[in-house]
Amino acid sequence: KKNSSNKYYFGRDFNILRDENNLIHYHDNKGEILLPEPNLIGDHQLYNISTAIAASRKLFNVKDNNVKNAVVKIKLKGRLEEIKSGKLKNMIGKNRLIIDGGHNLSSAISIAHWIKQQSQEVHLICGMMKDKPHVEFIDNFKEIVKSITLVDIPNSEGSISKEDFKNKLGIKNLFLAKSIEDSIKSKNKFKNNIVLCVGSLYLAGEILNLN
């Protein structure tokens, strides 16, 4: 209230939506832009994109064509990032390998929403830090994934062990893997499934390093 700066609020001063024809509309007081499909997975990323567009138009008067061109070139490491080549990708057989560093409840809700939109079965691989909401995080996935595998996060002293993680959850149908590589190898018996690695940016980083 004391800050005299101009303020722009999502949902009031700018907005973004996907219509029934799967077209993406951004609009603010400068007008509407019909956007191409962004180079990011997950509808929740549209809200982040809309904020960036609002800032670029308000502060720098970026032109519509430049906005459209930029949307298809966005790169965001470790956020529903699909790994399409490399060592770990080769281990996974005819499945998709996707990582997300999400580790809190809001990210779990967004990831779970994305999972529900998929036509393929999803296998979750999860490792987390000790100070995260382990039970509440996993609760978002229990009923919507085919399997849950817990792993240790290498090189991270603050991470929870897979054994302690399992004991906290109290879920019977859980798998423990000796390593990230073993957790991924164990899924290559499936076909046309999604293997989704979540729970920590440290885990996402280790996966990218291994790959």
JSON list of C-alpha atoms in Angstrom, two decimals:
[
{"chain": "A", "resi": 1, "resn": "LYS", "atom": "CA", "xyz": [0.00, 0.00, 0.00]},
{"chain": "A", "resi": 2, "resn": "LYS", "atom": "CA", "xyz": [2.89, 2.35, 0.70]},
{"chain": "A", "resi": 3, "resn": "ASN", "atom": "CA", "xyz": [4.63, 1.53, -2.59]},
{"chain": "A", "resi": 4, "resn": "SER", "atom": "CA", "xyz": [3.63, 4.07, -5.23]},
{"chain": "A", "resi": 5, "resn": "SER", "atom": "CA", "xyz": [4.82, 1.93, -8.19]},
{"chain": "A", "resi": 6, "resn": "ASN", "atom": "CA", "xyz": [2.34, 0.88, -10.83]},
{"chain": "A", "resi": 7, "resn": "LYS", "atom": "CA", "xyz": [1.07, -2.63, -10.12]},
{"chain": "A", "resi": 8, "resn": "TYR", "atom": "CA", "xyz": [-0.21, -5.24, -12.57]},
{"chain": "A", "resi": 9, "resn": "TYR", "atom": "CA", "xyz": [-2.06, -8.31, -11.34]},
{"chain": "A", "resi": 10, "resn": "PHE", "atom": "CA", "xyz": [-2.60, -11.62, -13.10]},
{"chain": "A", "resi": 11, "resn": "GLY", "atom": "CA", "xyz": [-6.28, -12.19, -13.70]},
{"chain": "A", "resi": 12, "resn": "ARG", "atom": "CA", "xyz": [-7.06, -8.49, -13.59]},
{"chain": "A", "resi": 13, "resn": "ASP", "atom": "CA", "xyz": [-4.53, -6.59, -15.71]},
{"chain": "A", "resi": 14, "resn": "PHE", "atom": "CA", "xyz": [-3.31, -9.50, -17.83]},
{"chain": "A", "resi": 15, "resn": "ASN", "atom": "CA", "xyz": [-4.41, -13.08, -18.39]},
{"chain": "A", "resi": 16, "resn": "ILE", "atom": "CA", "xyz": [-3.78, -16.21, -20.42]},
{"chain": "A", "resi": 17, "resn": "LEU", "atom": "CA", "xyz": [-6.03, -19.13, -21.32]},
{"chain": "A", "resi": 18, "resn": "ARG", "atom": "CA", "xyz": [-6.23, -22.16, -23.56]},
{"chain": "A", "resi": 19, "resn": "ASP", "atom": "CA", "xyz": [-9.54, -22.39, -25.44]},
{"chain": "A", "resi": 20, "resn": "GLU", "atom": "CA", "xyz": [-11.53, -25.46, -26.50]},
{"chain": "A", "resi": 21, "resn": "ASN", "atom": "CA", "xyz": [-9.58, -25.59, -29.77]},
{"chain": "A", "resi": 22, "resn": "ASN", "atom": "CA", "xyz": [-6.29, -25.76, -27.84]},
{"chain": "A", "resi": 23, "resn": "LEU", "atom": "CA", "xyz": [-5.33, -22.24, -28.90]},
{"chain": "A", "resi": 24, "resn": "ILE", "atom": "CA", "xyz": [-3.51, -20.06, -26.38]},
{"chain": "A", "resi": 25, "resn": "HIS", "atom": "CA", "xyz": [-4.73, -16.49, -25.85]},
{"chain": "A", "resi": 26, "resn": "TYR", "atom": "CA", "xyz": [-2.79, -13.84, -23.93]},
{"chain": "A", "resi": 27, "resn": "HIS", "atom": "CA", "xyz": [-4.39, -10.45, -23.31]},
{"chain": "A", "resi": 28, "resn": "ASP", "atom": "CA", "xyz": [-3.74, -7.21, -21.45]},
{"chain": "A", "resi": 29, "resn": "ASN", "atom": "CA", "xyz": [-4.69, -3.57, -21.99]},
{"chain": "A", "resi": 30, "resn": "LYS", "atom": "CA", "xyz": [-2.38, -3.43, -25.03]},
{"chain": "A", "resi": 31, "resn": "GLY", "atom": "CA", "xyz": [-4.46, -6.12, -26.76]},
{"chain": "A", "resi": 32, "resn": "GLU", "atom": "CA", "xyz": [-4.55, -9.84, -27.39]},
{"chain": "A", "resi": 33, "resn": "ILE", "atom": "CA", "xyz": [-1.85, -12.18, -28.77]},
{"chain": "A", "resi": 34, "resn": "LEU", "atom": "CA", "xyz": [-2.63, -15.63, -30.14]},
{"chain": "A", "resi": 35, "resn": "LEU", "atom": "CA", "xyz": [0.37, -17.71, -29.05]},
{"chain": "A", "resi": 36, "resn": "PRO", "atom": "CA", "xyz": [1.96, -20.87, -30.47]},
{"chain": "A", "resi": 37, "resn": "GLU", "atom": "CA", "xyz": [2.39, -23.90, -28.20]},
{"chain": "A", "resi": 38, "resn": "PRO", "atom": "CA", "xyz": [5.23, -22.99, -25.82]},
{"chain": "A", "resi": 39, "resn": "ASN", "atom": "CA", "xyz": [8.41, -25.02, -25.52]},
{"chain": "A", "resi": 40, "resn": "LEU", "atom": "CA", "xyz": [7.51, -26.02, -21.96]},
{"chain": "A", "resi": 41, "resn": "ILE", "atom": "CA", "xyz": [5.46, -28.93, -20.66]},
{"chain": "A", "resi": 42, "resn": "GLY", "atom": "CA", "xyz": [2.52, -28.28, -18.33]},
{"chain": "A", "resi": 43, "resn": "ASP", "atom": "CA", "xyz": [-0.36, -25.81, -18.39]},
{"chain": "A", "resi": 44, "resn": "HIS", "atom": "CA", "xyz": [0.90, -24.22, -15.15]},
{"chain": "A", "resi": 45, "resn": "GLN", "atom": "CA", "xyz": [3.83, -22.84, -17.15]},
{"chain": "A", "resi": 46, "resn": "LEU", "atom": "CA", "xyz": [1.36, -20.68, -19.08]},
{"chain": "A", "resi": 47, "resn": "TYR", "atom": "CA", "xyz": [0.93, -18.52, -15.97]},
{"chain": "A", "resi": 48, "resn": "ASN", "atom": "CA", "xyz": [4.70, -18.00, -15.72]},
{"chain": "A", "resi": 49, "resn": "ILE", "atom": "CA", "xyz": [4.85, -17.21, -19.43]},
{"chain": "A", "resi": 50, "resn": "SER", "atom": "CA", "xyz": [2.03, -14.67, -19.13]},
{"chain": "A", "resi": 51, "resn": "THR", "atom": "CA", "xyz": [3.90, -12.85, -16.36]},
{"chain": "A", "resi": 52, "resn": "ALA", "atom": "CA", "xyz": [7.02, -12.64, -18.52]},
{"chain": "A", "resi": 53, "resn": "ILE", "atom": "CA", "xyz": [4.97, -11.37, -21.48]},
{"chain": "A", "resi": 54, "resn": "ALA", "atom": "CA", "xyz": [3.27, -8.73, -19.30]},
{"chain": "A", "resi": 55, "resn": "ALA", "atom": "CA", "xyz": [6.63, -7.49, -18.05]},
{"chain": "A", "resi": 56, "resn": "SER", "atom": "CA", "xyz": [8.15, -7.44, -21.54]},
{"chain": "A", "resi": 57, "resn": "ARG", "atom": "CA", "xyz": [5.23, -5.45, -22.97]},
{"chain": "A", "resi": 58, "resn": "LYS", "atom": "CA", "xyz": [4.87, -3.04, -20.05]},
{"chain": "A", "resi": 59, "resn": "LEU", "atom": "CA", "xyz": [8.55, -2.34, -19.48]},
{"chain": "A", "resi": 60, "resn": "PHE", "atom": "CA", "xyz": [10.17, -2.79, -22.88]},
{"chain": "A", "resi": 61, "resn": "ASN", "atom": "CA", "xyz": [7.34, -2.60, -25.42]},
{"chain": "A", "resi": 62, "resn": "VAL", "atom": "CA", "xyz": [8.39, -5.92, -26.96]},
{"chain": "A", "resi": 63, "resn": "LYS", "atom": "CA", "xyz": [6.56, -6.54, -30.24]},
{"chain": "A", "resi": 64, "resn": "ASP", "atom": "CA", "xyz": [3.99, -9.30, -30.69]},
{"chain": "A", "resi": 65, "resn": "ASN", "atom": "CA", "xyz": [6.04, -11.22, -33.25]},
{"chain": "A", "resi": 66, "resn": "ASN", "atom": "CA", "xyz": [9.04, -11.26, -30.93]},
{"chain": "A", "resi": 67, "resn": "VAL", "atom": "CA", "xyz": [6.85, -12.61, -28.12]},
{"chain": "A", "resi": 68, "resn": "LYS", "atom": "CA", "xyz": [5.55, -15.39, -30.38]},
{"chain": "A", "resi": 69, "resn": "ASN", "atom": "CA", "xyz": [9.05, -16.31, -31.52]},
{"chain": "A", "resi": 70, "resn": "ALA", "atom": "CA", "xyz": [10.38, -16.35, -27.96]},
{"chain": "A", "resi": 71, "resn": "VAL", "atom": "CA", "xyz": [7.63, -18.61, -26.59]},
{"chain": "A", "resi": 72, "resn": "VAL", "atom": "CA", "xyz": [8.76, -21.56, -28.75]},
{"chain": "A", "resi": 73, "resn": "LYS", "atom": "CA", "xyz": [12.42, -21.11, -27.75]},
{"chain": "A", "resi": 74, "resn": "ILE", "atom": "CA", "xyz": [12.05, -21.10, -23.95]},
{"chain": "A", "resi": 75, "resn": "LYS", "atom": "CA", "xyz": [14.40, -23.42, -22.07]},
{"chain": "A", "resi": 76, "resn": "LEU", "atom": "CA", "xyz": [13.82, -24.27, -18.41]},
{"chain": "A", "resi": 77, "resn": "LYS", "atom": "CA", "xyz": [16.07, -26.91, -16.88]},
{"chain": "A", "resi": 78, "resn": "GLY", "atom": "CA", "xyz": [14.55, -29.40, -14.47]},
{"chain": "A", "resi": 79, "resn": "ARG", "atom": "CA", "xyz": [10.91, -28.36, -14.82]},
{"chain": "A", "resi": 80, "resn": "LEU", "atom": "CA", "xyz": [8.98, -31.07, -16.63]},
{"chain": "A", "resi": 81, "resn": "GLU", "atom": "CA", "xyz": [12.04, -31.31, -18.86]},
{"chain": "A", "resi": 82, "resn": "GLU", "atom": "CA", "xyz": [12.02, -34.27, -21.21]},
{"chain": "A", "resi": 83, "resn": "ILE", "atom": "CA", "xyz": [15.37, -35.96, -21.69]},
{"chain": "A", "resi": 84, "resn": "LYS", "atom": "CA", "xyz": [15.45, -37.07, -25.30]},
{"chain": "A", "resi": 85, "resn": "SER", "atom": "CA", "xyz": [19.00, -38.40, -25.66]},
{"chain": "A", "resi": 86, "resn": "GLY", "atom": "CA", "xyz": [21.93, -39.56, -23.55]},
{"chain": "A", "resi": 87, "resn": "LYS", "atom": "CA", "xyz": [23.03, -42.39, -21.27]},
{"chain": "A", "resi": 88, "resn": "LEU", "atom": "CA", "xyz": [19.91, -42.58, -19.08]},
{"chain": "A", "resi": 89, "resn": "LYS", "atom": "CA", "xyz": [17.58, -42.13, -22.02]},
{"chain": "A", "resi": 90, "resn": "ASN", "atom": "CA", "xyz": [19.23, -45.14, -23.66]},
{"chain": "A", "resi": 91, "resn": "MET", "atom": "CA", "xyz": [18.55, -47.20, -20.51]},
{"chain": "A", "resi": 92, "resn": "ILE", "atom": "CA", "xyz": [14.85, -46.55, -20.44]},
{"chain": "A", "resi": 93, "resn": "GLY", "atom": "CA", "xyz": [13.76, -48.44, -23.54]},
{"chain": "A", "resi": 94, "resn": "LYS", "atom": "CA", "xyz": [10.72, -47.26, -25.44]},
{"chain": "A", "resi": 95, "resn": "ASN", "atom": "CA", "xyz": [9.52, -44.88, -22.75]},
{"chain": "A", "resi": 96, "resn": "ARG", "atom": "CA", "xyz": [9.70, -41.14, -22.08]},
{"chain": "A", "resi": 97, "resn": "LEU", "atom": "CA", "xyz": [12.07, -39.82, -19.40]},
{"chain": "A", "resi": 98, "resn": "ILE", "atom": "CA", "xyz": [11.00, -36.54, -17.75]},
{"chain": "A", "resi": 99, "resn": "ILE", "atom": "CA", "xyz": [12.45, -34.71, -14.74]},
{"chain": "A", "resi": 100, "resn": "ASP", "atom": "CA", "xyz": [11.02, -32.04, -12.47]},
{"chain": "A", "resi": 101, "resn": "GLY", "atom": "CA", "xyz": [12.80, -30.49, -9.50]},
{"chain": "A", "resi": 102, "resn": "GLY", "atom": "CA", "xyz": [9.51, -29.72, -7.74]},
{"chain": "A", "resi": 103, "resn": "HIS", "atom": "CA", "xyz": [9.75, -30.35, -3.99]},
{"chain": "A", "resi": 104, "resn": "ASN", "atom": "CA", "xyz": [6.82, -28.54, -2.33]},
{"chain": "A", "resi": 105, "resn": "LEU", "atom": "CA", "xyz": [3.05, -28.91, -2.29]},
{"chain": "A", "resi": 106, "resn": "SER", "atom": "CA", "xyz": [2.30, -26.37, -5.00]},
{"chain": "A", "resi": 107, "resn": "SER", "atom": "CA", "xyz": [4.70, -28.08, -7.40]},
{"chain": "A", "resi": 108, "resn": "ALA", "atom": "CA", "xyz": [3.25, -31.49, -6.51]},
{"chain": "A", "resi": 109, "resn": "ILE", "atom": "CA", "xyz": [-0.24, -30.23, -7.34]},
{"chain": "A", "resi": 110, "resn": "SER", "atom": "CA", "xyz": [0.94, -28.83, -10.69]},
{"chain": "A", "resi": 111, "resn": "ILE", "atom": "CA", "xyz": [2.82, -32.01, -11.61]},
{"chain": "A", "resi": 112, "resn": "ALA", "atom": "CA", "xyz": [-0.14, -34.18, -10.58]},
{"chain": "A", "resi": 113, "resn": "HIS", "atom": "CA", "xyz": [-2.43, -32.08, -12.75]},
{"chain": "A", "resi": 114, "resn": "TRP", "atom": "CA", "xyz": [-0.11, -32.66, -15.70]},
{"chain": "A", "resi": 115, "resn": "ILE", "atom": "CA", "xyz": [-0.02, -36.42, -15.03]},
{"chain": "A", "resi": 116, "resn": "LYS", "atom": "CA", "xyz": [-3.81, -36.58, -15.12]},
{"chain": "A", "resi": 117, "resn": "GLN", "atom": "CA", "xyz": [-3.77, -35.07, -18.61]},
{"chain": "A", "resi": 118, "resn": "GLN", "atom": "CA", "xyz": [-1.51, -37.80, -20.02]},
{"chain": "A", "resi": 119, "resn": "SER", "atom": "CA", "xyz": [-2.74, -40.80, -22.00]},
{"chain": "A", "resi": 120, "resn": "GLN", "atom": "CA", "xyz": [0.33, -42.85, -20.98]},
{"chain": "A", "resi": 121, "resn": "GLU", "atom": "CA", "xyz": [0.90, -44.57, -17.64]},
{"chain": "A", "resi": 122, "resn": "VAL", "atom": "CA", "xyz": [3.35, -42.78, -15.36]},
{"chain": "A", "resi": 123, "resn": "HIS", "atom": "CA", "xyz": [6.01, -44.29, -13.09]},
{"chain": "A", "resi": 124, "resn": "LEU", "atom": "CA", "xyz": [7.31, -41.95, -10.38]},
{"chain": "A", "resi": 125, "resn": "ILE", "atom": "CA", "xyz": [10.93, -41.93, -9.19]},
{"chain": "A", "resi": 126, "resn": "CYS", "atom": "CA", "xyz": [11.39, -39.72, -6.15]},
{"chain": "A", "resi": 127, "resn": "GLY", "atom": "CA", "xyz": [14.19, -38.47, -3.92]},
{"chain": "A", "resi": 128, "resn": "MET", "atom": "CA", "xyz": [13.88, -35.52, -1.52]},
{"chain": "A", "resi": 129, "resn": "MET", "atom": "CA", "xyz": [15.73, -33.41, 1.02]},
{"chain": "A", "resi": 130, "resn": "LYS", "atom": "CA", "xyz": [15.11, -34.01, 4.73]},
{"chain": "A", "resi": 131, "resn": "ASP", "atom": "CA", "xyz": [13.28, -30.72, 5.36]},
{"chain": "A", "resi": 132, "resn": "LYS", "atom": "CA", "xyz": [10.53, -31.17, 2.76]},
{"chain": "A", "resi": 133, "resn": "PRO", "atom": "CA", "xyz": [6.88, -32.26, 3.24]},
{"chain": "A", "resi": 134, "resn": "HIS", "atom": "CA", "xyz": [7.45, -35.89, 2.24]},
{"chain": "A", "resi": 135, "resn": "VAL", "atom": "CA", "xyz": [4.07, -37.41, 3.07]},
{"chain": "A", "resi": 136, "resn": "GLU", "atom": "CA", "xyz": [2.00, -34.53, 1.70]},
{"chain": "A", "resi": 137, "resn": "PHE", "atom": "CA", "xyz": [4.10, -34.42, -1.47]},
{"chain": "A", "resi": 138, "resn": "ILE", "atom": "CA", "xyz": [3.66, -38.13, -2.26]},
{"chain": "A", "resi": 139, "resn": "ASP", "atom": "CA", "xyz": [-0.05, -38.03, -1.34]},
{"chain": "A", "resi": 140, "resn": "ASN", "atom": "CA", "xyz": [-0.67, -36.12, -4.57]},
{"chain": "A", "resi": 141, "resn": "PHE", "atom": "CA", "xyz": [0.59, -39.05, -6.65]},
{"chain": "A", "resi": 142, "resn": "LYS", "atom": "CA", "xyz": [-0.53, -42.22, -4.88]},
{"chain": "A", "resi": 143, "resn": "GLU", "atom": "CA", "xyz": [-3.73, -42.71, -6.83]},
{"chain": "A", "resi": 144, "resn": "ILE", "atom": "CA", "xyz": [-2.60, -41.50, -10.25]},
{"chain": "A", "resi": 145, "resn": "VAL", "atom": "CA", "xyz": [0.72, -43.23, -10.99]},
{"chain": "A", "resi": 146, "resn": "LYS", "atom": "CA", "xyz": [1.48, -46.84, -11.90]},
{"chain": "A", "resi": 147, "resn": "SER", "atom": "CA", "xyz": [4.40, -47.15, -9.46]},
{"chain": "A", "resi": 148, "resn": "ILE", "atom": "CA", "xyz": [6.53, -45.15, -7.01]},
{"chain": "A", "resi": 149, "resn": "THR", "atom": "CA", "xyz": [10.26, -45.82, -6.63]},
{"chain": "A", "resi": 150, "resn": "LEU", "atom": "CA", "xyz": [12.35, -44.08, -3.96]},
{"chain": "A", "resi": 151, "resn": "VAL", "atom": "CA", "xyz": [16.03, -43.29, -4.43]},
{"chain": "A", "resi": 152, "resn": "ASP", "atom": "CA", "xyz": [18.86, -41.66, -2.49]},
{"chain": "A", "resi": 153, "resn": "ILE", "atom": "CA", "xyz": [20.14, -38.37, -3.88]},
{"chain": "A", "resi": 154, "resn": "PRO", "atom": "CA", "xyz": [23.91, -38.74, -4.39]},
{"chain": "A", "resi": 155, "resn": "ASN", "atom": "CA", "xyz": [26.27, -36.03, -3.11]},
{"chain": "A", "resi": 156, "resn": "SER", "atom": "CA", "xyz": [23.57, -34.41, -0.96]},
{"chain": "A", "resi": 157, "resn": "GLU", "atom": "CA", "xyz": [24.11, -34.65, 2.79]},
{"chain": "A", "resi": 158, "resn": "GLY", "atom": "CA", "xyz": [20.77, -32.98, 3.49]},
{"chain": "A", "resi": 159, "resn": "SER", "atom": "CA", "xyz": [18.72, -35.60, 1.62]},
{"chain": "A", "resi": 160, "resn": "ILE", "atom": "CA", "xyz": [16.50, -38.21, 3.25]},
{"chain": "A", "resi": 161, "resn": "SER", "atom": "CA", "xyz": [17.52, -41.84, 2.78]},
{"chain": "A", "resi": 162, "resn": "LYS", "atom": "CA", "xyz": [15.16, -43.98, 0.75]},
{"chain": "A", "resi": 163, "resn": "GLU", "atom": "CA", "xyz": [14.63, -46.23, 3.80]},
{"chain": "A", "resi": 164, "resn": "ASP", "atom": "CA", "xyz": [13.64, -43.35, 6.10]},
{"chain": "A", "resi": 165, "resn": "PHE", "atom": "CA", "xyz": [11.50, -41.94, 3.30]},
{"chain": "A", "resi": 166, "resn": "LYS", "atom": "CA", "xyz": [9.64, -45.25, 2.94]},
{"chain": "A", "resi": 167, "resn": "ASN", "atom": "CA", "xyz": [9.09, -45.53, 6.71]},
{"chain": "A", "resi": 168, "resn": "LYS", "atom": "CA", "xyz": [7.61, -42.04, 6.84]},
{"chain": "A", "resi": 169, "resn": "LEU", "atom": "CA", "xyz": [5.17, -42.77, 4.04]},
{"chain": "A", "resi": 170, "resn": "GLY", "atom": "CA", "xyz": [3.84, -46.06, 5.39]},
{"chain": "A", "resi": 171, "resn": "ILE", "atom": "CA", "xyz": [2.86, -47.23, 1.90]},
{"chain": "A", "resi": 172, "resn": "LYS", "atom": "CA", "xyz": [3.21, -50.93, 1.06]},
{"chain": "A", "resi": 173, "resn": "ASN", "atom": "CA", "xyz": [3.51, -50.78, -2.70]},
{"chain": "A", "resi": 174, "resn": "LEU", "atom": "CA", "xyz": [6.77, -48.85, -2.90]},
{"chain": "A", "resi": 175, "resn": "PHE", "atom": "CA", "xyz": [10.01, -49.79, -4.61]},
{"chain": "A", "resi": 176, "resn": "LEU", "atom": "CA", "xyz": [13.51, -48.91, -3.42]},
{"chain": "A", "resi": 177, "resn": "ALA", "atom": "CA", "xyz": [16.32, -48.65, -5.96]},
{"chain": "A", "resi": 178, "resn": "LYS", "atom": "CA", "xyz": [20.05, -48.87, -5.24]},
{"chain": "A", "resi": 179, "resn": "SER", "atom": "CA", "xyz": [20.80, -45.98, -7.56]},
{"chain": "A", "resi": 180, "resn": "ILE", "atom": "CA", "xyz": [19.28, -43.55, -10.02]},
{"chain": "A", "resi": 181, "resn": "GLU", "atom": "CA", "xyz": [20.53, -45.74, -12.87]},
{"chain": "A", "resi": 182, "resn": "ASP", "atom": "CA", "xyz": [18.92, -48.86, -11.38]},
{"chain": "A", "resi": 183, "resn": "SER", "atom": "CA", "xyz": [15.62, -47.05, -10.83]},
{"chain": "A", "resi": 184, "resn": "ILE", "atom": "CA", "xyz": [15.52, -46.06, -14.49]},
{"chain": "A", "resi": 185, "resn": "LYS", "atom": "CA", "xyz": [16.71, -49.44, -15.80]},
{"chain": "A", "resi": 186, "resn": "SER", "atom": "CA", "xyz": [13.91, -51.14, -13.88]},
{"chain": "A", "resi": 187, "resn": "LYS", "atom": "CA", "xyz": [11.33, -49.38, -16.05]},
{"chain": "A", "resi": 188, "resn": "ASN", "atom": "CA", "xyz": [12.67, -50.46, -19.44]},
{"chain": "A", "resi": 189, "resn": "LYS", "atom": "CA", "xyz": [10.45, -53.56, -19.33]},
{"chain": "A", "resi": 190, "resn": "PHE", "atom": "CA", "xyz": [7.52, -51.23, -20.02]},
{"chain": "A", "resi": 191, "resn": "LYS", "atom": "CA", "xyz": [6.64, -49.67, -23.35]},
{"chain": "A", "resi": 192, "resn": "ASN", "atom": "CA", "xyz": [5.18, -46.26, -24.18]},
{"chain": "A", "resi": 193, "resn": "ASN", "atom": "CA", "xyz": [5.11, -45.25, -20.51]},
{"chain": "A", "resi": 194, "resn": "ILE", "atom": "CA", "xyz": [6.41, -42.09, -18.83]},
{"chain": "A", "resi": 195, "resn": "VAL", "atom": "CA", "xyz": [9.13, -42.26, -16.17]},
{"chain": "A", "resi": 196, "resn": "LEU", "atom": "CA", "xyz": [8.92, -39.06, -14.14]},
{"chain": "A", "resi": 197, "resn": "CYS", "atom": "CA", "xyz": [11.71, -38.17, -11.69]},
{"chain": "A", "resi": 198, "resn": "VAL", "atom": "CA", "xyz": [10.66, -35.64, -9.04]},
{"chain": "A", "resi": 199, "resn": "GLY", "atom": "CA", "xyz": [11.24, -34.36, -5.52]},
{"chain": "A", "resi": 200, "resn": "SER", "atom": "CA", "xyz": [14.34, -32.19, -5.61]},
{"chain": "A", "resi": 201, "resn": "LEU", "atom": "CA", "xyz": [16.38, -29.89, -7.81]},
{"chain": "A", "resi": 202, "resn": "TYR", "atom": "CA", "xyz": [19.40, -31.77, -6.44]},
{"chain": "A", "resi": 203, "resn": "LEU", "atom": "CA", "xyz": [17.96, -35.00, -7.85]},
{"chain": "A", "resi": 204, "resn": "ALA", "atom": "CA", "xyz": [17.25, -33.31, -11.18]},
{"chain": "A", "resi": 205, "resn": "GLY", "atom": "CA", "xyz": [20.82, -32.03, -11.27]},
{"chain": "A", "resi": 206, "resn": "GLU", "atom": "CA", "xyz": [22.28, -35.47, -10.56]},
{"chain": "A", "resi": 207, "resn": "ILE", "atom": "CA", "xyz": [20.14, -37.00, -13.31]},
{"chain": "A", "resi": 208, "resn": "LEU", "atom": "CA", "xyz": [21.32, -34.38, -15.81]},
{"chain": "A", "resi": 209, "resn": "ASN", "atom": "CA", "xyz": [24.94, -34.99, -14.77]},
{"chain": "A", "resi": 210, "resn": "LEU", "atom": "CA", "xyz": [24.57, -38.77, -15.12]},
{"chain": "A", "resi": 211, "resn": "ASN", "atom": "CA", "xyz": [22.95, -38.44, -18.51]}
]
